[in-house]
């Protein structure tokens, strides 16, 4: 089943986010290589493609996992979570309709 994983950034964490980005992207690449990633990306903190020093308010990932527990475990093991970038992570089932 598909799951929506939303990570919410804390305040002033852009430096930690940038430091952990390669490890974060490697985990997403692994999901993509396995055919389990629908989409992933950050949410700019301001209405701009490149938010610059404003940074990001969080990220969204939609990926396939065997269960909600597996999706939650994957999300909790994210480098952004362990480095304190994300102050909160929500995981819930997602049903793809379009396209």
PDB file of C-alpha atoms in Angstrom, residues 11-49:
ATOM      1  CA  UNK A  11      13.130  26.356  13.379  1.00  0.00           C
ATOM      2  CA  UNK A  12      16.564  27.282  12.041  1.00  0.00           C
ATOM      3  CA  UNK A  13      17.460  23.790  10.797  1.00  0.00           C
ATOM      4  CA  UNK A  14      18.586  24.627   7.247  1.00  0.00           C
ATOM      5  CA  UNK A  15      22.244  23.852   8.020  1.00  0.00           C
ATOM      6  CA  UNK A  16      21.327  20.448   9.500  1.00  0.00           C
ATOM      7  CA  UNK A  17      19.033  19.753   6.537  1.00  0.00           C
ATOM      8  CA  UNK A  18      21.805  20.502   4.043  1.00  0.00           C
ATOM      9  CA  UNK A  19      24.310  18.370   5.977  1.00  0.00           C
ATOM     10  CA  UNK A  20      21.952  15.363   6.031  1.00  0.00           C
ATOM     11  CA  UNK A  21      20.625  15.769   2.486  1.00  0.00           C
ATOM     12  CA  UNK A  22      22.948  13.226   0.775  1.00  0.00           C
ATOM     13  CA  UNK A  23      21.981  10.466   3.230  1.00  0.00           C
ATOM     14  CA  UNK A  24      18.296  11.428   3.010  1.00  0.00           C
ATOM     15  CA  UNK A  25      18.394  11.329  -0.802  1.00  0.00           C
ATOM     16  CA  UNK A  26      20.211   7.978  -0.802  1.00  0.00           C
ATOM     17  CA  UNK A  27      17.308   6.406   1.101  1.00  0.00           C
ATOM     18  CA  UNK A  28      14.821   7.895  -1.361  1.00  0.00           C
ATOM     19  CA  UNK A  29      16.917   6.665  -4.282  1.00  0.00           C
ATOM     20  CA  UNK A  30      16.793   3.153  -2.835  1.00  0.00           C
ATOM     21  CA  UNK A  31      12.977   3.323  -2.755  1.00  0.00           C
ATOM     22  CA  UNK A  32      12.982   4.595  -6.345  1.00  0.00           C
ATOM     23  CA  UNK A  33      15.329   1.814  -7.472  1.00  0.00           C
ATOM     24  CA  UNK A  34      12.932  -0.706  -5.895  1.00  0.00           C
ATOM     25  CA  UNK A  35       9.959   0.822  -7.728  1.00  0.00           C
ATOM     26  CA  UNK A  36       8.379   1.905  -4.424  1.00  0.00           C
ATOM     27  CA  UNK A  37       8.606   5.711  -4.657  1.00  0.00           C
ATOM     28  CA  UNK A  38       5.728   7.689  -6.155  1.00  0.00           C
ATOM     29  CA  UNK A  39       7.055  11.153  -5.306  1.00  0.00           C
ATOM     30  CA  UNK A  40       9.217  13.024  -2.845  1.00  0.00           C
ATOM     31  CA  UNK A  41      10.206  16.603  -2.277  1.00  0.00           C
ATOM     32  CA  UNK A  42      10.636  19.485   0.134  1.00  0.00           C
ATOM     33  CA  UNK A  43       8.109  22.215   0.939  1.00  0.00           C
ATOM     34  CA  UNK A  44       9.718  25.662   0.652  1.00  0.00           C
ATOM     35  CA  UNK A  45       9.050  27.884   3.656  1.00  0.00           C
ATOM     36  CA  UNK A  46       8.161  30.739   1.302  1.00  0.00           C
ATOM     37  CA  UNK A  47       6.425  30.905  -2.068  1.00  0.00           C
ATOM     38  CA  UNK A  48       9.569  30.425  -4.136  1.00  0.00           C
ATOM     39  CA  UNK A  49      11.218  27.589  -6.059  1.00  0.00           C
TER      40      UNK A  49
END
